[in-house]
Amino acid sequence: MTSAVSDTASAAPVGAPSTPLLRVRGLGVRYEGSEVATPASVDLVVAPGEVVLVLGPSGAGKSTLALALNGLIPHAVPATLTGGVEVAGLSTATTPVSVLSTQVGMVFQDPDAQLVTGTLLDEVAFGPENLRLPVDEVLARAEDALRRVGLWERRHENPDRLSGGGRQRLAIACALAMGSPLLVLDEPTANLDPQGIEEVYDALGDLVAAGDRAIVLVEHNLDAATRITDRVVVLDRTGRTVADGPIDEVLRGRAEELHELGVWLPTSTMAALRLRAAGWSLDPLPLDPDELRTALEAAADPRLARDVGQAAGAGGIGAADAPAPPARDDQTARDAAAAPASQGATARSADAPASATALTDSKARAAAAAPGPAAPFSAPGLAAGSATHPTLGQDATPAPLIRVRDLRTRRGRTEILHGIDLDVAAGEFVAIVGANGAGKTTLLQSIAGVVRVPRRQVRLGDVDVATADRRTLSRRIGFVFQNPEHQFIAPTVFDELAHGLRQQRLSEPEVRDRVDDVLRRFGLEDKAQTHPFLLSGGQKRRLSVGTALVAGAPVLALDEPTFGQDRARADELMSLLRELGDSGTTILVVTHDMQLVTEHADRTIIVGEGRVLADGATPDVFADDELLRASGLRQPPLRRALAGLQRHPALSRVTRLADLDELRTRDALTDRVELRRIPRTPHDSGDSLRSTRDAAEFVADAGANAAQDAQAHDAQDAGAQTTAHTRAEGAP
C-alpha cells in the first residue's frame, strides 16, 4: 500500500466522547518462540455506537488483535505486548479477564473453542449466570439472544447436533446475552448461509442502534458487513495500521490500494474496479449490488459511446454483423440429447431413481472415459513424484469416479441424509451448497469416508468407502475439514504436510521435495518448523488444504476452502484447484460463498434437509430464483447487480467477475466485434449451442445500445468493439 494511506488517527474520531469504549495505542504482540511481533503496531479508538471493520491480509494479526482486546492476551495466551489496550478506561494488561468480560463480549473465529455445556439454553445462560444475575434476567437474556439468531426452537438440543453455521450462531448468541458494551467478532459469518448472514447483521445493527454499544468486526465477507459498518481500519502485511477512516473514505476512496494489498472488497466494488479498467465511468465506487446497478443504469458504455459515429457510418454493429452461431456436429448433438441435465438445473425428489442423477453434460462422461488414471499432484511447480493414482473403475462402459446410491447417514438415532443418489465424473468441479443444517458437510464427509456409511452406498471407483482402510482412502481422496484444527496431528507444519506421504512410504527426499513445493506455493516457507496451532487462521486453512493436495489424490473434497483467507490467497487457491481440475482431478467444494461458486464451479448441487433439491450446470441453478429462495439461498452479489439491466442488457448475462476483464475499451481492439468460439472440450460448460447463441445476442445487444447512445451522447471518433467471451477450457 502506498504512503498515501499511512496517515492514521490515534485520537478519537470527530464527535466521539472524551472517554471511548476502546483505545489501542501502538499495540504489538509477539508470541513465545516468535521473533516478530504480529500485529506490529495498531492504533485504534472505538466510541459507543460505532461499528469498526478491521481488514488486512492473512497473517497480519487481526485475530491476535481481537484476543488482545479482552485480555486473553496476555492473561490466557502467553505473549509479549508493546503499547497498550484500554477498555472503558481499564488496562487489559493489569485487569483480570473476569472483570474485562463484563465490558467486552467475544466471538472466536472457531466457535467450538467457546462452547462448553450440554444444551443451547445452558450455553447462552452460562455467561450471565457467572455474573450472578437474577434467574429471571438470565433466562430473559438467553431467550432474547437465541431468538435473535434463530435458535430458540432448538434450545434444548446439544450444541454438537448443530451444523458449523449453527454453532457459529450459538456463539454469537452467547456474546449477545452478556450485554457487554463492546462486542468483538472474529469472522462471525464464515460458516453461515446467506439468510443466516442477513439475520446476524440485522441483529448486530439493532444492537448498536441505541448508541450505547459498539462492535469491532474482523470479517472477510464484506457484501453484508458494509451495511452496518461506520469505519474501516486496515492493517498491512506486518500488522501496522495503514488506514483508519469512514467507510466511504477507505473502501470507496482507496479501493485500488486495498486491492493491491490483497484484502477483500465488496463484490460490487471489485466489479466496478474491473469496469473502470475497461473505461466505464463509475465514481464514486459502489459498495453493494443496488449501488452498482444504479451507477450502471446512469453510465454510458465506453465501448460504444466513444465512437458511435464511425460505427454508424460503417453500418453499425447490429445483429446482422454478428457471426452466426457455429453449426454443431452430429456428435455434439448426440451429446446434448444424451445429457438433459445440462440444459438446466435438475430438480430432484427424495425418491428419484439413480438414473435421474444425470451428470451435468457429456463433458463429464468424456472426462470419465479419458484413458488412464489422473496424474498425481501435477499443478505447475508441484512435483508429481513417482507415486501414481490407483486404477479407479476402468471398464468397457466408463463409470463415474464417485457413485452414491441411496445414501443414508445417521448421527446417533437421527438420520441426516435421506437416500441421496449422486454421480460425479473425473475432472468435474462440483459445488455443494445449501442452508445451514442441510447436510452438506455430512454428504462430503460420507463421500470421503470421514463418517461411517453403510456398505455399497458410496464408491470411489472400484473401492467401497464403507470397507476401505484409511490408507486406501487417503490415496483416493484428500479431505479438508471445515475447521482446520480438526485435522492437525503433527508438531510442525513440515511434518503435518509430510505425514500422508510418509504413510504412503515415499522416500524421504521425495517427501521433502513435495512438502517444500507446497510450503512455497502457500506462502508457508518461514513456518515450516512452527506448530500448526500457532499459525494464524488463514495460515491454518492453507496448511489444511496443503495436506490434502500434497498426496496427489484423484479426488479432493474441501469444506469451506477459502475460510479465513485474504482475497489474494483465496484467488491463488481457487486457481490452483482449477489447474488440478483441468488435469483430471475431481474437485468437490462445500461453501456458502455463492460468488465463489459462480466463478469456479462447473456444476452445482443444492442440498436441503438431507436431500438433493437440484443438480445442474451452475449458471442454470443460479438462474432459478424460486429454487434459491426455497433452498434458503440468495443470488450471488454480481448477478443481483447486473441481472435485468435496462440500459446495458449485454451486461445482464455476466455472472462472473472474470468475465468483466473481457470488457476492454475500443482502443485495444479491431474494428469488428470479436466472437471467440471456444472448442467443445471435457471442461466446457456442456452447452455449446446455448453459449454461442448468448454470445451472438451479446453482440446484437451491443448494436442496439449503439443506436440508443447515438441519441443520448455526442459521437466520438473511434470504432466500437465488444468482446463476447465464452468460457475457455479450464479458465477459472
XYZ file of C-alpha atoms in Angstrom:
732
model
C 0.000 0.000 0.000
C 1.269 3.442 -0.794
C 2.260 6.029 1.739
C -0.937 7.882 0.968
C -2.828 5.537 3.246
C -0.402 5.526 6.126
C -1.840 8.591 7.819
C -3.703 7.033 10.728
C -5.510 8.800 13.510
C -4.629 7.931 17.069
C -7.151 10.340 18.503
C -10.838 9.667 18.873
C -12.989 10.356 15.800
C -14.675 13.714 15.489
C -17.730 13.787 17.704
C -16.592 10.872 19.877
C -16.991 11.156 23.660
C -13.943 12.051 25.748
C -13.796 8.500 27.186
C -14.140 5.982 24.341
C -15.093 2.363 24.937
C -11.815 1.164 23.449
C -8.421 2.768 22.977
C -5.466 0.904 21.433
C -2.087 2.648 21.303
C 0.807 1.198 19.290
C -0.135 -2.398 20.130
C 2.378 -5.065 19.168
C 2.088 -8.755 20.097
C 4.956 -11.236 19.961
C 4.176 -14.847 20.808
C 6.625 -17.014 22.719
C 9.156 -18.501 20.323
C 8.492 -15.883 17.650
C 10.981 -13.192 16.712
C 8.431 -10.933 15.022
C 5.505 -9.065 16.543
C 2.237 -9.612 14.661
C 0.472 -7.260 14.752
C 3.384 -4.861 14.919
C 1.748 -1.517 15.724
C -2.008 -0.962 15.881
C -3.736 2.284 16.796
C -7.492 2.178 17.249
C -10.188 4.173 19.028
C -13.808 2.980 19.193
C -16.674 5.088 20.513
C -20.142 3.932 21.650
C -22.497 3.417 18.701
C -19.699 2.643 16.240
C -19.160 -0.463 14.121
C -15.485 -0.673 13.156
C -14.389 -3.136 10.480
C -10.785 -4.397 10.664
C -9.270 -5.515 7.349
C -5.872 -6.857 6.420
C -4.119 -9.675 4.584
C -3.885 -13.153 6.059
C -1.277 -13.255 8.829
C -1.464 -9.524 9.606
C -2.550 -10.246 13.192
C -6.271 -9.472 13.062
C -7.315 -12.435 15.237
C -4.441 -11.728 17.633
C -5.667 -8.143 17.931
C -9.148 -9.446 18.757
C -7.779 -11.686 21.528
C -5.851 -8.765 22.998
C -8.957 -6.590 23.264
C -10.479 -8.632 26.092
C -7.258 -9.565 27.877
C -6.986 -13.184 26.735
C -3.611 -11.971 25.501
C -1.545 -11.851 27.703
C -3.510 -13.452 30.603
C -4.512 -16.749 28.926
C -2.227 -16.792 25.881
C 1.419 -16.049 26.767
C 2.843 -13.222 24.676
C 4.918 -10.076 24.964
C 2.987 -6.848 24.421
C 4.166 -3.404 23.439
C 1.888 -0.411 23.555
C -1.396 -0.806 25.382
C -5.134 -1.553 25.292
C -7.749 0.164 27.449
C -11.407 -0.898 27.635
C -13.710 1.547 29.423
C -10.583 3.043 30.968
C -9.290 -0.336 32.222
C -5.887 -1.612 31.100
C -6.176 -5.139 29.700
C -2.620 -5.873 30.859
C -3.457 -5.399 34.548
C -7.204 -6.083 34.736
C -8.355 -9.720 35.205
C -10.225 -11.323 32.300
C -13.176 -11.981 34.619
C -13.600 -8.221 35.032
C -12.922 -7.420 31.383
C -15.573 -9.945 30.288
C -18.251 -7.624 31.667
C -17.010 -4.947 29.269
C -16.027 -6.993 26.189
C -18.017 -9.802 24.582
C -16.039 -12.089 22.275
C -16.912 -14.409 19.375
C -13.940 -16.507 18.317
C -13.031 -17.458 14.772
C -13.618 -21.083 15.836
C -16.973 -21.287 17.684
C -16.150 -24.743 19.069
C -13.447 -23.116 21.201
C -16.065 -21.438 23.401
C -18.917 -23.982 23.682
C -18.852 -25.904 26.981
C -22.345 -27.069 28.044
C -24.907 -29.698 27.035
C -27.808 -27.619 25.674
C -28.167 -24.408 23.712
C -30.107 -22.759 26.540
C -27.478 -23.672 29.121
C -24.732 -22.423 26.813
C -26.258 -18.975 26.392
C -27.213 -18.733 30.064
C -23.728 -19.728 31.253
C -22.192 -16.259 30.931
C -24.976 -14.265 32.624
C -25.124 -16.890 35.401
C -21.473 -16.229 36.160
C -22.336 -12.552 36.555
C -24.676 -13.642 39.401
C -27.690 -12.072 37.765
C -31.217 -12.988 38.936
C -32.551 -16.184 37.348
C -35.389 -14.362 35.586
C -32.942 -11.944 33.967
C -30.603 -14.780 32.949
C -33.444 -16.630 31.222
C -34.756 -13.445 29.608
C -31.319 -12.633 28.185
C -30.870 -16.192 26.935
C -34.250 -16.246 25.215
C -33.721 -12.854 23.592
C -30.278 -13.836 22.287
C -31.410 -17.218 20.944
C -34.386 -15.650 19.195
C -32.135 -13.043 17.576
C -30.063 -15.786 15.911
C -32.984 -18.103 15.101
C -32.163 -20.888 17.581
C -34.844 -20.539 20.272
C -36.846 -23.523 18.983
C -33.766 -25.725 19.378
C -32.865 -24.517 22.866
C -32.977 -27.989 24.447
C -30.673 -29.630 21.878
C -26.999 -30.401 22.375
C -24.697 -27.941 20.556
C -22.952 -30.941 18.995
C -26.088 -31.555 16.930
C -25.791 -28.168 15.231
C -24.061 -27.638 11.922
C -20.934 -25.482 11.789
C -23.085 -22.476 10.944
C -25.487 -23.314 13.766
C -22.643 -23.380 16.283
C -21.471 -20.028 14.945
C -24.935 -18.568 15.566
C -24.858 -20.036 19.068
C -21.514 -18.393 19.836
C -22.934 -15.047 18.701
C -25.968 -15.557 20.957
C -23.645 -16.208 23.922
C -21.887 -12.903 23.308
C -25.170 -11.017 22.923
C -26.505 -12.403 26.214
C -23.584 -10.950 28.173
C -24.782 -7.433 27.445
C -21.211 -6.128 27.189
C -20.871 -2.577 25.857
C -18.152 -3.712 23.397
C -18.603 -6.752 21.157
C -15.594 -8.205 19.299
C -16.423 -10.595 16.452
C -13.781 -12.590 14.560
C -15.187 -13.876 11.239
C -18.716 -14.244 12.696
C -20.407 -15.234 9.421
C -17.767 -17.507 7.867
C -19.918 -20.644 8.175
C -23.355 -19.069 7.807
C -25.702 -19.439 4.865
C -26.820 -16.236 3.085
C -30.051 -15.992 5.063
C -28.186 -16.513 8.330
C -25.723 -13.762 7.423
C -28.574 -11.312 6.867
C -30.193 -12.257 10.182
C -26.944 -11.881 12.131
C -26.213 -8.452 10.691
C -29.798 -7.369 11.325
C -29.322 -8.361 14.973
C -25.967 -6.575 15.207
C -27.420 -3.465 13.595
C -30.210 -3.413 16.175
C -27.626 -3.886 18.922
C -25.740 -0.666 18.168
C -28.752 1.389 17.099
C -29.321 2.681 20.634
C -25.848 4.238 20.586
C -24.529 2.818 23.864
C -22.716 -0.247 22.490
C -20.014 -0.750 19.870
C -18.695 -3.529 17.647
C -15.210 -4.371 16.404
C -15.605 -6.687 13.436
C -12.934 -8.810 11.744
C -14.545 -10.024 8.535
C -13.690 -11.123 5.003
C -17.264 -11.264 3.688
C -17.939 -7.579 3.126
C -21.065 -7.829 0.983
C -23.271 -7.859 4.085
C -20.904 -6.258 6.604
C -20.761 -2.880 4.865
C -24.392 -2.100 5.596
C -23.715 -1.721 9.329
C -20.082 -0.515 9.175
C -19.182 3.069 10.114
C -15.369 2.970 9.989
C -12.713 0.792 8.408
C -9.257 0.125 9.863
C -6.687 -1.534 7.592
C -3.559 -3.435 8.667
C -0.724 -4.112 6.248
C 1.183 -7.400 5.974
C 3.331 -6.561 9.003
C 0.326 -5.734 11.160
C 0.657 -1.953 11.164
C -2.321 0.367 10.910
C -2.163 1.984 7.480
C -5.699 3.340 7.123
C -8.421 4.416 9.526
C -11.436 6.371 8.400
C -15.105 6.392 7.430
C -16.203 3.549 5.175
C -16.657 5.865 2.195
C -13.171 7.296 2.561
C -11.426 3.931 2.893
C -13.422 1.423 0.823
C -14.528 3.810 -1.921
C -11.612 6.211 -1.957
C -8.763 3.728 -1.549
C -10.190 0.617 -3.180
C -7.351 0.272 -5.694
C -4.759 0.356 -2.922
C -6.671 -2.166 -0.819
C -6.938 -4.422 -3.841
C -3.164 -4.261 -4.290
C -2.747 -5.159 -0.622
C -4.742 -8.329 -1.278
C -7.658 -7.738 1.093
C -11.272 -8.446 0.293
C -13.571 -5.770 -1.060
C -17.330 -5.980 -1.615
C -18.119 -7.909 -4.803
C -19.779 -4.853 -6.330
C -16.663 -2.777 -5.654
C -14.409 -5.390 -7.258
C -16.739 -5.469 -10.259
C -16.642 -1.684 -10.529
C -12.832 -1.677 -10.469
C -12.820 -4.069 -13.419
C -15.362 -1.955 -15.277
C -13.310 1.163 -14.584
C -10.305 -0.564 -16.129
C -12.461 -1.173 -19.201
C -13.245 2.544 -19.453
C -16.531 2.812 -17.587
C -17.069 5.970 -15.550
C -18.122 4.790 -12.082
C -17.477 7.425 -9.453
C -17.968 7.029 -6.560
C -17.341 3.308 -6.438
C -20.369 1.246 -5.372
C -20.357 -0.884 -2.226
C -23.423 -3.058 -2.841
C -25.426 -4.502 -5.762
C -28.076 -1.774 -5.666
C -25.436 0.961 -5.914
C -23.686 -0.829 -8.783
C -26.943 -1.262 -10.684
C -27.862 2.396 -10.214
C -24.417 3.536 -11.358
C -24.511 1.367 -14.476
C -28.009 2.493 -15.457
C -26.653 6.061 -15.410
C -23.383 5.295 -17.217
C -22.654 5.130 -20.924
C -20.944 2.063 -22.341
C -17.434 3.269 -23.297
C -17.096 0.508 -25.876
C -19.977 2.012 -27.812
C -20.490 5.640 -26.870
C -16.917 6.636 -27.699
C -17.347 6.130 -31.383
C -20.938 5.643 -32.402
C -20.415 7.953 -35.350
C -17.797 5.825 -37.044
C -19.646 2.639 -36.204
C -22.867 4.016 -37.671
C -21.041 5.156 -40.792
C -19.796 1.641 -41.302
C -23.259 0.214 -40.938
C -23.288 -0.131 -37.154
C -22.741 -3.193 -35.093
C -26.169 -4.688 -35.278
C -27.267 -8.255 -35.177
C -26.673 -8.589 -38.896
C -22.944 -8.194 -38.284
C -22.796 -10.825 -35.599
C -21.199 -14.085 -36.647
C -23.725 -16.878 -36.926
C -23.640 -19.475 -34.189
C -21.368 -22.252 -35.396
C -23.053 -25.398 -36.560
C -22.883 -28.301 -34.173
C -21.559 -31.569 -35.423
C -23.544 -34.774 -35.070
C -21.578 -35.911 -32.039
C -22.281 -32.634 -30.254
C -25.964 -33.043 -30.949
C -25.905 -36.612 -29.665
C -24.092 -35.473 -26.527
C -26.688 -32.802 -25.873
C -29.553 -35.211 -26.392
C -27.971 -37.678 -24.001
C -27.445 -35.131 -21.231
C -30.727 -33.419 -20.362
C -29.364 -32.258 -17.024
C -27.005 -29.888 -18.792
C -29.915 -27.895 -20.168
C -30.978 -26.709 -16.756
C -30.961 -27.430 -13.080
C -32.457 -30.845 -12.444
C -34.903 -30.682 -9.553
C -34.895 -33.949 -7.614
C -37.386 -35.576 -5.293
C -36.322 -37.650 -2.342
C -37.106 -40.918 -4.100
C -35.740 -40.018 -7.522
C -34.171 -43.035 -9.265
C -30.439 -43.218 -9.751
C -30.850 -42.501 -13.428
C -32.259 -39.099 -12.547
C -28.892 -38.042 -11.230
C -27.605 -37.272 -14.698
C -24.092 -35.951 -14.999
C -24.235 -32.323 -15.876
C -23.407 -32.946 -19.536
C -21.392 -35.015 -21.971
C -18.194 -33.391 -20.714
C -18.491 -35.433 -17.542
C -18.753 -38.677 -19.460
C -15.887 -37.629 -21.690
C -13.744 -36.927 -18.642
C -14.658 -40.261 -17.094
C -13.752 -42.022 -20.335
C -10.346 -40.404 -20.618
C -7.658 -43.088 -20.892
C -5.626 -43.886 -17.798
C -5.902 -42.617 -14.251
C -5.430 -38.985 -13.351
C -1.873 -37.841 -12.757
C -0.733 -37.190 -9.212
C -0.457 -33.664 -7.857
C 0.872 -32.134 -11.041
C -0.028 -28.481 -10.991
C 2.861 -26.347 -12.244
C 5.633 -26.108 -9.689
C 4.476 -29.117 -7.690
C 6.462 -32.296 -8.039
C 4.427 -35.290 -9.104
C 6.997 -37.777 -7.864
C 6.900 -41.446 -8.662
C 3.606 -42.211 -7.000
C 0.600 -42.764 -9.234
C -3.111 -42.897 -8.598
C -4.707 -46.296 -8.137
C -6.833 -47.505 -11.020
C -10.387 -46.367 -10.448
C -13.280 -48.183 -12.057
C -11.910 -48.807 -15.564
C -14.273 -50.959 -17.623
C -15.835 -51.102 -21.062
C -18.577 -48.650 -20.105
C -16.928 -45.724 -18.320
C -18.300 -45.450 -14.801
C -18.473 -42.295 -12.683
C -15.469 -41.749 -10.472
C -17.792 -41.192 -7.494
C -21.033 -43.154 -7.222
C -23.505 -42.564 -4.387
C -26.622 -44.728 -4.147
C -29.442 -44.385 -1.599
C -27.039 -42.836 0.916
C -28.479 -42.713 4.415
C -26.165 -41.326 7.068
C -27.093 -41.150 10.739
C -25.830 -39.144 13.680
C -26.892 -41.113 16.719
C -30.537 -42.023 16.166
C -31.153 -39.171 13.760
C -30.949 -39.746 10.006
C -29.147 -36.793 8.431
C -29.078 -37.836 4.763
C -32.196 -39.416 3.276
C -31.493 -41.640 0.285
C -29.134 -39.475 -1.783
C -28.180 -40.611 -5.302
C -25.241 -38.911 -6.982
C -22.668 -39.487 -9.723
C -19.528 -37.412 -10.233
C -17.134 -37.900 -13.142
C -13.393 -37.417 -13.273
C -12.382 -33.795 -13.763
C -15.637 -32.213 -12.599
C -15.576 -29.129 -10.378
C -18.687 -29.524 -8.230
C -20.019 -27.114 -5.610
C -22.350 -28.383 -2.890
C -24.471 -25.592 -1.411
C -27.458 -25.235 0.878
C -28.701 -23.660 4.078
C -27.098 -24.331 7.453
C -28.007 -27.821 8.641
C -28.938 -29.007 5.148
C -26.454 -31.907 5.266
C -23.706 -30.530 3.007
C -20.778 -31.313 5.290
C -22.220 -34.717 6.186
C -22.519 -35.560 2.479
C -18.935 -34.507 1.840
C -17.672 -36.435 4.859
C -19.630 -39.508 3.775
C -18.041 -39.467 0.329
C -14.586 -39.120 1.886
C -15.160 -41.843 4.472
C -14.735 -39.422 7.377
C -18.068 -40.579 8.833
C -19.290 -44.163 8.791
C -21.570 -45.088 5.886
C -23.407 -48.350 5.107
C -21.861 -50.760 2.636
C -22.373 -50.312 -1.097
C -23.765 -46.773 -0.739
C -20.599 -44.818 -1.629
C -17.941 -45.954 -4.088
C -14.756 -44.244 -5.237
C -14.130 -46.072 -8.485
C -13.745 -49.731 -7.522
C -13.468 -49.026 -3.787
C -16.367 -49.310 -1.340
C -15.815 -46.442 1.099
C -17.514 -48.376 3.909
C -14.974 -51.218 3.853
C -11.789 -49.465 2.679
C -8.962 -48.889 5.153
C -7.686 -45.375 5.845
C -4.538 -45.743 3.776
C -6.536 -46.862 0.740
C -8.960 -43.963 1.115
C -6.187 -41.406 1.575
C -4.700 -42.420 -1.776
C -8.031 -41.854 -3.499
C -9.436 -38.748 -1.837
C -7.979 -35.779 0.027
C -10.260 -34.145 2.575
C -10.191 -30.639 4.099
C -12.243 -30.146 7.269
C -14.435 -27.115 7.883
C -12.317 -26.435 10.967
C -8.626 -26.767 10.058
C -7.564 -27.635 13.605
C -9.634 -30.812 13.500
C -7.109 -32.452 11.182
C -3.759 -31.374 12.646
C -1.776 -34.195 14.275
C 1.920 -33.285 13.867
C 4.144 -30.937 15.910
C 5.353 -28.855 12.941
C 3.936 -27.559 9.687
C 6.510 -29.576 7.731
C 5.620 -32.825 9.498
C 1.905 -32.144 9.040
C 2.379 -31.955 5.273
C 4.741 -34.912 5.247
C 2.549 -37.254 7.299
C 0.398 -38.597 4.470
C 3.377 -39.004 2.147
C 5.263 -40.983 4.771
C 2.199 -43.177 5.235
C 2.493 -43.975 1.529
C 6.120 -44.972 2.212
C 7.619 -42.469 -0.227
C 11.336 -41.815 0.014
C 12.371 -39.000 2.343
C 13.951 -36.924 -0.483
C 10.680 -37.108 -2.415
C 8.713 -36.226 0.694
C 10.957 -33.214 1.243
C 10.618 -32.054 -2.378
C 6.823 -32.261 -2.340
C 6.474 -30.578 1.029
C 8.834 -27.768 0.030
C 6.759 -27.168 -3.103
C 3.546 -26.854 -1.086
C 5.193 -24.610 1.506
C 6.348 -22.299 -1.267
C 3.025 -22.343 -3.114
C 1.053 -21.481 0.020
C 3.474 -18.917 1.452
C 4.385 -21.019 4.482
C 8.150 -21.422 3.938
C 9.022 -19.470 7.078
C 6.523 -21.504 9.122
C 7.916 -24.976 8.320
C 9.067 -25.596 11.900
C 6.130 -23.810 13.561
C 3.455 -25.755 15.439
C 0.237 -25.740 13.348
C -1.798 -24.383 16.266
C 0.386 -21.264 16.398
C -0.472 -20.225 12.847
C -2.976 -17.505 12.013
C -6.464 -18.593 10.986
C -5.705 -18.068 7.306
C -2.388 -19.903 7.560
C -4.098 -22.846 9.283
C -6.558 -23.046 6.404
C -3.762 -23.025 3.819
C -1.977 -25.785 5.713
C -5.130 -27.904 5.874
C -5.630 -27.545 2.126
C -1.964 -28.325 1.549
C -2.230 -31.611 3.448
C -4.990 -32.691 1.071
C -3.187 -31.548 -2.079
C 0.316 -32.824 -1.399
C -0.502 -36.523 -1.787
C -1.938 -36.045 -5.280
C -5.222 -37.912 -4.749
C -7.546 -38.032 -7.796
C -10.412 -36.555 -5.730
C -10.262 -33.500 -3.456
C -13.123 -32.737 -1.069
C -12.927 -29.325 0.597
C -15.265 -27.851 3.216
C -15.155 -24.025 3.072
C -11.671 -23.913 1.476
C -11.389 -20.106 1.425
C -12.394 -19.614 5.062
C -10.037 -17.135 6.735
C -8.166 -16.328 3.529
C -7.483 -12.864 2.197
C -8.519 -12.191 -1.378
C -5.092 -12.773 -2.902
C -4.613 -16.140 -1.177
C -8.169 -17.213 -1.970
C -7.624 -16.394 -5.646
C -4.377 -18.378 -5.661
C -6.042 -21.367 -4.036
C -9.016 -21.424 -6.385
C -6.728 -21.037 -9.406
C -4.700 -23.996 -8.167
C -7.845 -26.088 -7.760
C -8.854 -25.146 -11.294
C -5.442 -26.227 -12.603
C -5.842 -29.559 -10.856
C -9.339 -29.940 -12.248
C -8.089 -29.261 -15.744
C -5.534 -32.041 -15.341
C -8.237 -34.543 -14.345
C -8.580 -34.150 -10.576
C -12.170 -34.169 -9.346
C -12.979 -31.236 -7.049
C -15.850 -31.210 -4.541
C -16.346 -27.961 -2.600
C -18.830 -27.148 0.143
C -19.198 -23.404 0.539
C -21.600 -20.627 1.477
C -19.867 -18.201 -0.899
C -22.274 -18.018 -3.823
C -19.980 -15.748 -5.842
C -17.138 -18.255 -5.484
C -19.446 -20.987 -6.787
C -20.415 -18.888 -9.795
C -16.799 -18.038 -10.560
C -15.372 -21.552 -10.433
C -17.847 -24.443 -10.294
C -18.991 -26.200 -13.466
C -21.811 -27.942 -11.627
C -23.808 -27.052 -8.523
C -25.745 -29.360 -6.220
C -28.241 -27.854 -3.774
C -28.849 -29.896 -0.632
C -31.779 -29.286 1.687
C -32.981 -31.264 4.701
C -30.717 -34.159 3.795
C -31.880 -34.455 0.188
C -30.649 -33.259 -3.195
C -33.004 -30.466 -4.239
C -31.293 -29.577 -7.519
C -28.312 -30.692 -9.572
C -27.216 -28.951 -12.746
C -24.872 -26.638 -14.573
C -24.030 -23.720 -12.285
C -25.493 -20.939 -14.491
C -28.793 -22.822 -14.722
C -29.045 -23.446 -10.992
C -28.480 -19.778 -10.169
C -30.927 -18.662 -12.836
C -33.780 -20.199 -10.813
C -34.744 -17.556 -8.252
C -37.630 -19.581 -6.858
C -35.386 -22.592 -6.279
C -32.793 -20.470 -4.473
C -35.370 -18.853 -2.208
C -36.907 -22.225 -1.350
C -33.424 -23.522 -0.502
C -32.602 -20.623 1.836
C -30.016 -19.257 -0.600
C -29.525 -15.945 -2.388
C -28.352 -14.877 -5.808
C -24.609 -14.123 -5.951
C -23.945 -10.386 -5.491
C -22.794 -9.802 -9.069
C -25.877 -11.433 -10.531
C -28.101 -9.383 -8.208
C -26.441 -6.229 -9.504
C -26.422 -6.991 -13.225
C -29.474 -9.173 -13.908
C -32.100 -7.270 -15.861
C -30.061 -4.115 -16.538
C -32.179 -1.951 -18.823
C -29.544 0.265 -20.382
C -26.885 -2.416 -20.810
C -28.643 -5.741 -21.439
C -25.342 -7.199 -22.639
C -24.042 -6.937 -19.083
C -27.139 -8.584 -17.638
C -25.840 -12.020 -18.623
C -22.480 -11.570 -16.900
C -22.268 -13.585 -13.667
C -18.500 -13.905 -13.090
C -16.036 -11.200 -12.165
C -13.574 -12.857 -14.528
C -15.888 -12.114 -17.455
C -15.701 -8.394 -16.736
C -11.999 -8.473 -17.557
C -13.040 -9.149 -21.164
C -14.854 -5.813 -21.431
C -11.869 -3.943 -22.836
C -12.045 -0.499 -24.371
C -12.155 0.194 -28.079
C -8.530 1.386 -28.206
C -7.130 -2.094 -27.716
C -9.268 -3.852 -30.298
C -10.018 -4.019 -34.000
C -12.923 -2.505 -35.917
C -15.145 -5.582 -35.848
C -16.861 -7.312 -32.985
C -14.809 -10.331 -31.991
C -16.652 -13.514 -31.108
C -14.294 -16.101 -29.725
C -15.590 -19.577 -30.282
C -14.008 -21.994 -27.827
C -13.912 -25.636 -28.998
C -16.051 -28.041 -27.025
C -13.866 -29.937 -24.559
C -14.323 -32.051 -21.432
C -14.025 -28.877 -19.354
C -16.506 -26.674 -21.229
C -19.845 -25.846 -19.657
C -21.512 -28.522 -21.749
C -23.975 -26.466 -23.785
C -22.079 -25.047 -26.751
C -25.177 -24.065 -28.680
C -26.552 -22.059 -25.808
C -23.175 -20.402 -25.138
C -22.661 -19.300 -28.730
C -26.255 -18.159 -29.053
C -25.827 -15.989 -25.943
C -22.641 -14.601 -27.445
C -24.458 -13.626 -30.612
C -27.192 -11.976 -28.541
C -24.452 -10.115 -26.639
C -23.263 -8.667 -29.942
C -26.783 -7.813 -31.045
C -27.409 -6.023 -27.756
C -24.230 -4.052 -28.309
C -25.577 -2.881 -31.642
C -28.860 -1.838 -30.085
C -27.019 0.050 -27.368
C -25.003 1.872 -30.006
C -28.156 3.242 -31.572
C -29.525 4.329 -28.199
C -26.302 6.020 -27.150
C -26.107 7.824 -30.501
C -29.194 9.777 -29.490
C -28.028 10.429 -25.927
C -24.334 11.241 -26.397
C -22.104 13.027 -28.852
C -20.458 10.600 -31.225
C -16.692 10.363 -30.815
C -14.100 9.457 -33.396
C -13.317 5.823 -32.717
C -14.690 2.403 -33.630
C -16.914 0.372 -31.340
C -15.998 -3.047 -30.193
C -17.453 -5.635 -27.879
C -15.730 -8.881 -26.984
C -18.167 -11.685 -26.221
C -16.387 -14.297 -24.199
C -17.394 -17.925 -23.869
C -15.574 -19.822 -21.207
C -12.214 -21.170 -22.327
C -11.061 -24.652 -21.396
C -10.058 -24.629 -17.762
C -10.472 -20.875 -17.333
C -11.251 -20.004 -13.698
